[in-house]
Short mmCIF file of C-alpha atoms in Angstrom, two decimals:
data_model
loop_
_atom_site.label_atom_id
_atom_site.label_comp_id
_atom_site.label_asym_id
_atom_site.label_seq_id
_atom_site.Cartn_x
_atom_site.Cartn_y
_atom_site.Cartn_z
CA UNK A 1 -0.01 -0.07 0.11
CA UNK A 2 1.20 3.40 -0.67
CA UNK A 3 1.16 6.40 1.55
CA UNK A 4 1.98 10.03 1.50
CA UNK A 5 4.43 10.58 4.22
CA UNK A 6 5.26 14.12 5.28
CA UNK A 7 8.32 14.82 7.09
CA UNK A 8 9.32 17.67 9.63
CA UNK A 9 12.22 19.92 7.62
CA UNK A 10 14.90 18.91 10.01
CA UNK A 11 17.89 16.36 10.20
CA UNK A 12 16.98 15.53 6.65
CA UNK A 13 19.39 12.65 6.44
CA UNK A 14 17.94 10.92 9.40
CA UNK A 15 14.10 11.01 7.83
CA UNK A 16 13.88 7.73 5.72
CA UNK A 17 16.18 5.69 7.89
CA UNK A 18 14.28 6.16 11.13
CA UNK A 19 11.35 5.06 8.87
CA UNK A 20 12.76 2.21 7.58
CA UNK A 21 13.84 0.85 11.35
CA UNK A 22 10.38 1.37 12.74
CA UNK A 23 9.07 -0.75 9.80
CA UNK A 24 11.45 -3.36 10.98
CA UNK A 25 10.15 -2.87 14.28
CA UNK A 26 6.42 -3.09 13.59
CA UNK A 27 6.38 -5.16 10.45
CA UNK A 28 9.31 -7.39 10.40
CA UNK A 29 10.18 -5.53 7.48
CA UNK A 30 13.96 -6.37 6.79
CA UNK A 31 15.00 -4.54 3.21
CA UNK A 32 14.70 -1.01 1.84
CA UNK A 33 11.73 0.41 1.81
CA UNK A 34 10.12 1.40 -1.72
CA UNK A 35 10.25 5.16 -1.73
CA UNK A 36 8.91 7.76 -4.54
CA UNK A 37 8.93 11.65 -4.40
CA UNK A 38 6.38 13.87 -5.80
CA UNK A 39 6.53 15.12 -9.38
CA UNK A 40 8.93 18.11 -9.79
CA UNK A 41 10.08 17.68 -5.81
CA UNK A 42 13.47 17.55 -4.46
CA UNK A 43 14.97 14.56 -2.39
CA UNK A 44 15.04 17.25 0.68
CA UNK A 45 11.06 17.93 0.15
CA UNK A 46 9.32 16.88 3.45
CA UNK A 47 6.69 15.02 1.04
CA UNK A 48 7.28 11.78 0.14
CA UNK A 49 5.62 8.20 -0.70
CA UNK A 50 6.31 5.22 0.90
CA UNK A 51 4.89 1.61 0.30
CA UNK A 52 4.09 -0.23 3.25
CA UNK A 53 2.24 -3.51 4.12
CA UNK A 54 -0.62 -2.24 5.98
CA UNK A 55 -2.18 0.72 7.45
CA UNK A 56 -1.84 -0.58 11.00
CA UNK A 57 1.81 -0.15 10.50
CA UNK A 58 1.60 3.05 8.93
CA UNK A 59 -0.12 4.13 12.12
CA UNK A 60 2.64 2.86 14.34
CA UNK A 61 5.49 4.13 12.34
CA UNK A 62 3.56 7.82 12.48
CA UNK A 63 2.79 7.33 16.23
CA UNK A 64 6.51 6.62 17.39
CA UNK A 65 8.21 8.46 14.91
CA UNK A 66 10.11 11.60 15.89
CA UNK A 67 10.74 13.11 12.43
CA UNK A 68 7.20 11.75 10.59
CA UNK A 69 4.65 14.85 10.94
CA UNK A 70 1.89 12.44 9.31
CA UNK A 71 1.00 9.35 7.51
CA UNK A 72 -1.91 9.69 5.14
CA UNK A 73 -3.89 7.73 2.48
CA UNK A 74 -3.80 10.10 -0.83
CA UNK A 75 -6.69 10.47 -2.45
CA UNK A 76 -5.71 13.19 -4.62
CA UNK A 77 -2.77 15.13 -5.85
CA UNK A 78 -2.89 17.64 -8.29
CA UNK A 79 -1.48 21.13 -9.36
CA UNK A 80 -4.56 22.81 -9.14
CA UNK A 81 -7.76 22.91 -7.00
CA UNK A 82 -9.83 22.31 -10.36
CA UNK A 83 -7.30 19.08 -11.05
CA UNK A 84 -7.85 18.04 -7.88
CA UNK A 85 -11.50 17.89 -7.74
CA UNK A 86 -11.38 15.59 -10.94
CA UNK A 87 -8.71 13.47 -9.38
CA UNK A 88 -10.84 13.08 -6.01
CA UNK A 89 -13.95 12.44 -8.08
CA UNK A 90 -12.09 9.36 -9.79
CA UNK A 91 -10.94 7.65 -6.42
CA UNK A 92 -12.57 4.59 -5.78
CA UNK A 93 -15.86 5.32 -4.10
CA UNK A 94 -15.70 1.85 -2.16
CA UNK A 95 -12.35 3.35 -0.34
CA UNK A 96 -13.94 6.66 0.49
CA UNK A 97 -17.47 5.57 1.64
CA UNK A 98 -16.58 4.09 5.10
CA UNK A 99 -15.12 7.78 5.92
CA UNK A 100 -18.00 9.77 4.58
CA UNK A 101 -21.22 7.95 6.47
CA UNK A 102 -23.57 9.77 8.37
CA UNK A 103 -22.70 8.01 11.82
CA UNK A 104 -19.09 9.57 11.66
CA UNK A 105 -17.46 12.95 12.75
CA UNK A 106 -14.85 14.44 10.71
CA UNK A 107 -12.68 17.46 10.34
CA UNK A 108 -10.36 19.09 7.47
CA UNK A 109 -6.95 20.28 8.48
CA UNK A 110 -5.42 22.95 5.94
CA UNK A 111 -1.30 22.78 5.77
CA UNK A 112 0.93 24.43 3.58
CA UNK A 113 4.75 24.22 3.24
CA UNK A 114 6.81 27.37 2.16
CA UNK A 115 4.15 29.71 2.86
CA UNK A 116 1.22 30.48 5.28
CA UNK A 117 -2.26 30.62 4.59
CA UNK A 118 -4.53 32.69 6.81
CA UNK A 119 -7.91 32.20 8.46
CA UNK A 120 -10.12 33.25 4.94
CA UNK A 121 -8.32 31.65 2.72
CA UNK A 122 -8.28 28.33 4.83
CA UNK A 123 -12.19 28.49 4.79
CA UNK A 124 -12.40 29.10 1.38
CA UNK A 125 -10.15 26.19 0.37
CA UNK A 126 -12.63 24.25 2.61
CA UNK A 127 -15.55 25.49 0.93
CA UNK A 128 -14.32 24.33 -2.25
CA UNK A 129 -13.65 20.86 -1.19
CA UNK A 130 -17.98 20.59 -0.88
CA UNK A 131 -17.93 17.94 -3.83
CA UNK A 132 -17.17 15.64 -1.64
CA UNK A 133 -20.15 14.07 -0.09
CA UNK A 134 -19.39 14.18 3.53
CA UNK A 135 -22.63 13.06 5.43
CA UNK A 136 -21.06 13.10 8.97
CA UNK A 137 -20.88 16.02 11.19
CA UNK A 138 -17.99 18.24 11.81
CA UNK A 139 -16.23 18.09 14.88
CA UNK A 140 -13.04 20.05 15.50
CA UNK A 141 -12.03 18.86 18.85
CA UNK A 142 -12.15 14.99 18.57
CA UNK A 143 -13.27 13.89 15.23
CA UNK A 144 -13.41 10.03 14.14
CA UNK A 145 -11.42 10.90 10.91
CA UNK A 146 -9.26 13.73 10.04
CA UNK A 147 -8.76 14.95 6.43
CA UNK A 148 -5.65 17.27 5.11
CA UNK A 149 -5.31 19.34 2.26
CA UNK A 150 -1.67 20.23 2.02
CA UNK A 151 -0.15 22.76 -0.31
CA UNK A 152 3.38 23.61 -1.83
CA UNK A 153 4.28 26.66 -3.67
CA UNK A 154 6.01 26.87 -7.12
CA UNK A 155 8.92 28.93 -5.72
CA UNK A 156 11.48 27.32 -7.82
CA UNK A 157 14.97 28.57 -7.68
CA UNK A 158 13.68 31.63 -5.60
CA UNK A 159 13.17 29.17 -3.18
CA UNK A 160 13.57 31.69 0.04
CA UNK A 161 15.46 28.77 2.01
CA UNK A 162 13.06 25.91 1.12
CA UNK A 163 14.24 22.93 -0.89
CA UNK A 164 13.00 23.90 -4.57
CA UNK A 165 9.92 22.51 -5.97
CA UNK A 166 9.02 23.77 -10.15
CA UNK A 167 5.57 23.30 -9.89
CA UNK A 168 2.65 23.73 -7.22
CA UNK A 169 1.53 20.81 -5.74
CA UNK A 170 -1.72 19.99 -3.83
CA UNK A 171 -2.17 16.96 -1.83
CA UNK A 172 -5.69 15.85 -0.21
CA UNK A 173 -5.84 12.62 1.89
CA UNK A 174 -7.12 11.18 5.59
CA UNK A 175 -4.86 10.98 8.11
CA UNK A 176 -3.62 7.36 9.08
CA UNK A 177 -1.31 8.51 11.44
CA UNK A 178 0.43 11.48 13.10
CA UNK A 179 3.45 12.04 15.42
CA UNK A 180 3.59 12.73 19.07
CA UNK A 181 6.53 15.15 19.63
CA UNK A 182 4.90 16.40 23.01
CA UNK A 183 7.99 13.84 24.52
CA UNK A 184 10.57 16.49 23.26
CA UNK A 185 9.63 18.85 25.85
CA UNK A 186 9.17 16.79 28.52
CA UNK A 187 12.34 15.79 27.90
CA UNK A 188 14.42 18.62 27.25
CA UNK A 189 18.19 19.06 28.65
CA UNK A 190 17.33 22.47 30.33
CA UNK A 191 15.07 21.00 32.79
CA UNK A 192 16.87 18.06 33.50
CA UNK A 193 18.38 17.08 37.16
CA UNK A 194 21.93 15.83 36.37
CA UNK A 195 23.62 17.25 33.08
CA UNK A 196 27.15 16.60 31.59
CA UNK A 197 29.02 18.60 28.94
CA UNK A 198 28.34 15.45 26.20
CA UNK A 199 24.74 14.68 27.33
CA UNK A 200 22.87 13.88 24.16
CA UNK A 201 19.83 16.02 22.91
CA UNK A 202 16.53 14.90 23.57
CA UNK A 203 15.47 14.29 20.00
CA UNK A 204 18.57 12.84 18.99
CA UNK A 205 18.59 10.40 21.85
CA UNK A 206 15.03 9.39 20.91
CA UNK A 207 16.22 8.83 17.03
CA UNK A 208 18.98 6.98 18.32
CA UNK A 209 16.66 4.43 20.27
CA UNK A 210 14.60 4.48 17.31
CA UNK A 211 17.12 2.95 15.27
CA UNK A 212 18.09 0.36 17.91
CA UNK A 213 14.11 -0.63 18.05
CA UNK A 214 14.29 0.16 21.87
CA UNK A 215 11.12 -1.92 22.63
CA UNK A 216 9.61 -3.43 25.99
CA UNK A 217 11.93 -6.59 26.94
CA UNK A 218 14.89 -5.45 24.97
CA UNK A 219 17.98 -4.74 26.86
CA UNK A 220 19.64 -1.52 25.74
CA UNK A 221 23.38 -0.99 26.77
CA UNK A 222 25.48 2.04 26.12
CA UNK A 223 29.51 1.64 27.04
CA UNK A 224 29.77 5.32 27.32
CA UNK A 225 26.79 6.43 29.71
CA UNK A 226 27.81 9.53 30.96
CA UNK A 227 24.66 11.17 32.51
CA UNK A 228 22.35 8.27 30.69
CA UNK A 229 20.34 10.68 28.10
CA UNK A 230 20.33 7.61 25.53
CA UNK A 231 19.18 5.06 28.21
CA UNK A 232 16.55 7.65 28.89
CA UNK A 233 15.08 7.69 25.50
CA UNK A 234 15.66 3.98 25.49
CA UNK A 235 13.70 3.37 29.06
CA UNK A 236 10.92 5.78 27.88
CA UNK A 237 10.11 3.09 24.74
CA UNK A 238 9.79 0.23 27.43
CA UNK A 239 13.73 -1.05 27.08
CA UNK A 240 15.74 -2.64 30.26
CA UNK A 241 18.43 -0.59 30.15
CA UNK A 242 22.45 -0.76 31.52
CA UNK A 243 25.49 1.81 31.33
CA UNK A 244 29.23 1.62 31.95
CA UNK A 245 31.51 4.35 31.97
CA UNK A 246 35.08 4.91 33.03
CA UNK A 247 34.61 7.45 35.20
CA UNK A 248 33.66 5.93 38.72
CA UNK A 249 32.51 9.56 39.61
CA UNK A 250 30.04 9.60 36.62
CA UNK A 251 28.19 6.25 37.29
CA UNK A 252 28.01 6.42 41.02
CA UNK A 253 28.44 9.93 42.87
CA UNK A 254 27.09 12.71 40.07
CA UNK A 255 26.62 15.84 42.35
CA UNK A 256 24.84 14.31 45.28
CA UNK A 257 22.20 12.16 46.04
CA UNK A 258 19.46 14.42 44.30
CA UNK A 259 21.60 15.04 41.61
CA UNK A 260 22.89 11.82 39.46
CA UNK A 261 21.81 9.19 36.65
CA UNK A 262 19.30 7.75 39.21
CA UNK A 263 17.73 10.80 39.78
CA UNK A 264 17.36 11.68 36.24
CA UNK A 265 15.21 8.07 35.72
CA UNK A 266 13.25 9.28 38.75
CA UNK A 267 12.48 12.50 37.53
CA UNK A 268 10.52 11.17 34.39
CA UNK A 269 9.03 8.20 36.25
CA UNK A 270 11.07 5.59 34.33
CA UNK A 271 12.32 2.26 35.33
CA UNK A 272 15.99 2.67 36.77
CA UNK A 273 18.91 0.54 34.83
CA UNK A 274 19.50 -2.70 35.51
CA UNK A 275 22.69 -1.60 36.92
CA UNK A 276 25.61 1.18 36.16
CA UNK A 277 29.13 -0.14 36.04
CA UNK A 278 32.79 1.30 36.06
CA UNK A 279 33.93 -0.06 33.41
CA UNK A 280 36.33 0.27 30.36
CA UNK A 281 36.07 -0.36 26.88
CA UNK A 282 39.48 -1.14 26.04
CA UNK A 283 39.02 -3.90 29.02
CA UNK A 284 35.97 -5.03 29.52
CA UNK A 285 34.44 -6.33 32.99
CA UNK A 286 32.60 -9.28 31.17
CA UNK A 287 33.20 -12.77 31.51
CA UNK A 288 34.54 -14.75 28.83
CA UNK A 289 31.67 -17.27 28.55
CA UNK A 290 29.36 -14.38 28.30
CA UNK A 291 27.91 -13.52 25.27
CA UNK A 292 24.55 -12.32 23.14
CA UNK A 293 22.62 -10.73 26.04
CA UNK A 294 21.78 -7.31 24.75
CA UNK A 295 19.19 -6.54 21.78
CA UNK A 296 21.22 -2.73 20.98
CA UNK A 297 24.16 -1.40 22.24
CA UNK A 298 23.32 2.64 21.43
CA UNK A 299 26.56 5.02 22.40
CA UNK A 300 28.06 8.15 21.69
CA UNK A 301 31.62 7.15 21.58
CA UNK A 302 34.20 9.63 22.89
CA UNK A 303 35.91 11.62 20.29
CA UNK A 304 37.83 14.38 21.50
CA UNK A 305 35.71 17.61 20.25
CA UNK A 306 33.91 18.15 24.00
CA UNK A 307 35.50 15.09 26.06
CA UNK A 308 38.45 12.92 25.04
CA UNK A 309 38.61 9.01 25.16
CA UNK A 310 40.26 7.51 28.12
CA UNK A 311 41.51 4.06 28.87
CA UNK A 312 42.61 2.24 32.06
CA UNK A 313 46.22 2.67 32.81
CA UNK A 314 48.56 5.71 33.29
CA UNK A 315 51.26 6.68 30.93
CA UNK A 316 53.92 5.27 33.11
CA UNK A 317 52.19 2.09 33.49
CA UNK A 318 51.46 1.49 29.87
CA UNK A 319 55.32 2.35 28.62
CA UNK A 320 56.52 -0.22 31.38
CA UNK A 321 58.40 2.25 33.75
CA UNK A 322 56.05 1.61 36.89
CA UNK A 323 54.62 -2.07 37.31
CA UNK A 324 50.83 -2.30 37.94
CA UNK A 325 49.82 -2.25 41.24
CA UNK A 326 46.88 -3.22 43.60
CA UNK A 327 44.88 -0.70 45.98
CA UNK A 328 44.75 -1.36 49.57
CA UNK A 329 41.09 -2.42 50.75
CA UNK A 330 40.97 0.69 52.77
CA UNK A 331 41.79 2.94 49.58
CA UNK A 332 39.30 1.38 47.23
CA UNK A 333 36.22 3.31 48.13
CA UNK A 334 37.65 6.72 47.22
CA UNK A 335 40.32 5.44 44.58
CA UNK A 336 40.28 7.12 41.27
CA UNK A 337 42.28 4.68 38.29
CA UNK A 338 44.94 6.34 36.73
CA UNK A 339 43.96 6.38 32.91
CA UNK A 340 45.56 7.21 29.52
CA UNK A 341 44.60 8.72 26.27
CA UNK A 342 42.34 6.39 23.95
CA UNK A 343 42.31 7.44 20.25
CA UNK A 344 39.10 7.01 18.60
CA UNK A 345 40.55 4.25 15.84
CA UNK A 346 41.03 2.08 19.13
CA UNK A 347 37.95 2.69 20.60
CA UNK A 348 35.86 1.91 17.17
CA UNK A 349 37.89 -1.41 17.03
CA UNK A 350 36.80 -1.95 21.16
CA UNK A 351 33.52 -1.20 20.18
CA UNK A 352 32.51 -3.46 17.44
CA UNK A 353 34.26 -6.37 19.29
CA UNK A 354 32.18 -5.74 22.49
CA UNK A 355 29.16 -5.83 19.87
CA UNK A 356 30.40 -9.00 18.27
CA UNK A 357 30.05 -10.63 21.29
CA UNK A 358 27.22 -9.49 23.01
CA UNK A 359 24.60 -8.56 20.55
CA UNK A 360 22.01 -11.04 19.96
CA UNK A 361 21.76 -12.01 16.37
CA UNK A 362 19.73 -9.19 14.43
CA UNK A 363 20.73 -6.60 17.29
CA UNK A 364 21.50 -3.38 16.32
CA UNK A 365 24.65 -1.34 17.12
CA UNK A 366 23.84 2.88 16.79
CA UNK A 367 26.91 5.04 17.32
CA UNK A 368 28.00 8.26 16.30
CA UNK A 369 31.11 8.60 14.20
CA UNK A 370 33.13 11.67 13.48
CA UNK A 371 34.34 13.35 10.28
CA UNK A 372 36.19 16.56 9.65
CA UNK A 373 34.74 18.09 6.46
CA UNK A 374 37.33 19.25 3.89
CA UNK A 375 37.56 19.39 -0.04
CA UNK A 376 36.78 16.09 -1.21
CA UNK A 377 36.46 14.68 2.13
CA UNK A 378 32.88 12.99 1.49
CA UNK A 379 34.20 10.80 -1.46
CA UNK A 380 36.88 9.50 0.56
CA UNK A 381 34.82 8.91 4.27
CA UNK A 382 35.57 5.36 5.25
CA UNK A 383 33.36 3.49 8.50
CA UNK A 384 34.83 1.00 10.65
CA UNK A 385 33.42 -2.54 9.55
CA UNK A 386 33.63 -5.99 11.32
CA UNK A 387 32.53 -9.39 9.55
CA UNK A 388 30.03 -9.62 12.46
CA UNK A 389 28.02 -6.82 11.27
CA UNK A 390 26.37 -5.19 7.73
CA UNK A 391 25.48 -1.07 7.94
CA UNK A 392 22.17 -0.59 7.07
CA UNK A 393 22.26 3.67 7.65
CA UNK A 394 24.51 6.26 7.84
CA UNK A 395 23.03 9.84 8.59
CA UNK A 396 25.10 12.77 8.35
CA UNK A 397 24.58 15.54 11.11
CA UNK A 398 26.45 18.84 10.02
CA UNK A 399 27.57 20.44 13.40
CA UNK A 400 29.93 23.35 11.32
CA UNK A 401 31.44 24.05 8.35
CA UNK A 402 34.82 22.16 9.79
CA UNK A 403 33.33 18.70 11.02
CA UNK A 404 30.07 16.66 10.93
CA UNK A 405 29.04 13.21 12.50
CA UNK A 406 27.19 10.37 11.40
CA UNK A 407 24.90 8.35 13.04
CA UNK A 408 25.79 5.06 11.73
CA UNK A 409 23.35 1.83 12.32
CA UNK A 410 24.56 -1.48 12.08
CA UNK A 411 22.71 -5.23 12.21
CA UNK A 412 24.61 -8.01 13.62
CA UNK A 413 24.30 -10.68 11.05
CA UNK A 414 26.80 -13.36 12.31
CA UNK A 415 27.53 -14.72 15.16
CA UNK A 416 31.16 -14.25 16.95
CA UNK A 417 33.80 -16.64 16.46
CA UNK A 418 37.59 -16.73 16.85
CA UNK A 419 37.95 -16.74 12.85
CA UNK A 420 35.95 -14.02 12.59
CA UNK A 421 37.97 -11.92 15.65
CA UNK A 422 41.32 -12.48 13.05
CA UNK A 423 39.42 -11.19 10.06
CA UNK A 424 38.06 -8.39 12.21
CA UNK A 425 41.48 -7.60 13.41
CA UNK A 426 42.79 -7.27 10.00
CA UNK A 427 40.01 -5.03 8.92
CA UNK A 428 41.16 -2.54 11.86
CA UNK A 429 44.54 -2.39 10.78
CA UNK A 430 43.56 -1.90 7.24
CA UNK A 431 41.29 0.80 8.47
CA UNK A 432 44.04 2.09 10.70
CA UNK A 433 46.74 2.48 8.36
CA UNK A 434 44.60 3.93 5.62
CA UNK A 435 42.41 6.11 7.93
CA UNK A 436 43.49 10.16 8.04
CA UNK A 437 46.03 11.05 10.23
CA UNK A 438 43.70 13.54 12.81
CA UNK A 439 41.72 10.27 13.53
CA UNK A 440 44.60 8.11 14.93
CA UNK A 441 46.43 10.99 16.39
CA UNK A 442 43.42 12.08 18.35
CA UNK A 443 43.57 15.57 16.79
CA UNK A 444 40.14 16.03 15.95
CA UNK A 445 40.03 18.54 18.66
CA UNK A 446 42.58 21.10 17.10
CA UNK A 447 41.05 20.48 13.49
CA UNK A 448 37.83 21.37 14.61
CA UNK A 449 38.67 24.34 16.90
CA UNK A 450 42.49 25.58 16.48
CA UNK A 451 42.52 28.51 14.01
CA UNK A 452 43.14 27.84 10.48
CA UNK A 453 46.78 28.63 8.89
CA UNK A 454 47.19 31.80 7.27
CA UNK A 455 50.89 32.04 7.14
CA UNK A 456 52.99 32.34 3.66
CA UNK A 457 51.47 30.35 0.77
CA UNK A 458 48.38 29.30 2.77
CA UNK A 459 44.80 31.13 3.04
CA UNK A 460 42.13 30.79 5.76
CA UNK A 461 39.76 27.75 4.91
CA UNK A 462 36.42 28.94 4.19
CA UNK A 463 32.68 27.24 4.41
CA UNK A 464 32.79 27.57 0.56
CA UNK A 465 35.74 25.24 0.44
CA UNK A 466 33.95 22.44 2.08
CA UNK A 467 31.99 20.00 0.28
CA UNK A 468 28.62 21.35 -0.62
CA UNK A 469 25.57 20.53 1.11
CA UNK A 470 22.00 21.84 0.83
CA UNK A 471 21.48 25.21 3.24
CA UNK A 472 17.51 25.93 4.46
CA UNK A 473 16.93 28.84 6.63
CA UNK A 474 20.40 30.19 6.72
CA UNK A 475 21.55 26.85 8.52
CA UNK A 476 21.88 23.13 7.88
CA UNK A 477 18.85 20.76 8.49
#
């Protein structure tokens, strides 16, 4: 069945992958969905056609999605209101009549993209729909059926900062489902009890949980839990949660008994995590025989812009100048273990190895991966790989003209084995050898934040030198 899917005009790269993930969750659809664009529409348009198995699946996707505004059964599409009348009249009566009966209530909503329609014009548009034989009663508060008239303007190249549309387009359809973004103000960071410098924005955390298919009964693990933002979104969808962090002060103490990770869950009335561990991603604390525990691993690894990665062992221990030591029993409670720098390439290898062992078959690994945006970089981007996983989605979020981050979604397709571990190690070494220097040396912080070179023979780097990306309303979305 084909439906009209209307997106919010934001986080453009994330929109289709989110719908496909939710289709996998609600409809057991494990292949790419079929998509089409309206005639003369750009890929960044909020209007897309999508094929879904049933109306119930479409409703579930719309209800759960963060970026879908609504999904509709399309009754007509045209370039003018006169043409729209012909198309709607030609729509099969057997599909229209159940929603036009006298014992139903209805409401018509007028919506536009790229322009504003005043109340008088909205009323005129509703009156022009009199050729549709509605027999039921109008109910503006709680109608049984909602119908939407959606319009775009023909602004072409003079697009006022919006995706180009060559010709005006009008859509009319029955509402199947709309999203509930009221959860975003509820979970906004500014009202949260306990925050850290890298706390994930609520909207992005919910998107990550959708990519990870968080659901009642599933177990979601975040190995870089921080203040727990990602686990909070997973818990909202009913998942059981676990987290780990190398900093004992974060997972145990917070800022006091009323300002810690546990208080964040209590603030929203969510079930607390199963447990929080002081654990090092480089030296996992799991028993060797323990495997395939988690349904999803969702995380934002440290990549050195706001906070750098750390692993156990001070510089002297790692160099061998000081032998490993045992902490006396009376010192253990207040002891802060020594740590050393942890580059992103090593972190990625450890994360993929952990996920290969600990994820169930079909489980998902969802993580952010940073990229410095330089001329021609988009053609040379490579992402970490592992023989146990296939990559199903990669969505770019542009943070500045200097760098962006990609939300990578991987699905486990093969059980972990010693043979695959050897192949994974070879892939890691190849990735490490071929990758750009800033990734291995941990120089992303300086690449992003340091002034550009302007000495003899050098000119400051400008945003116009970076790979082009559509810019709408003066910003990337």
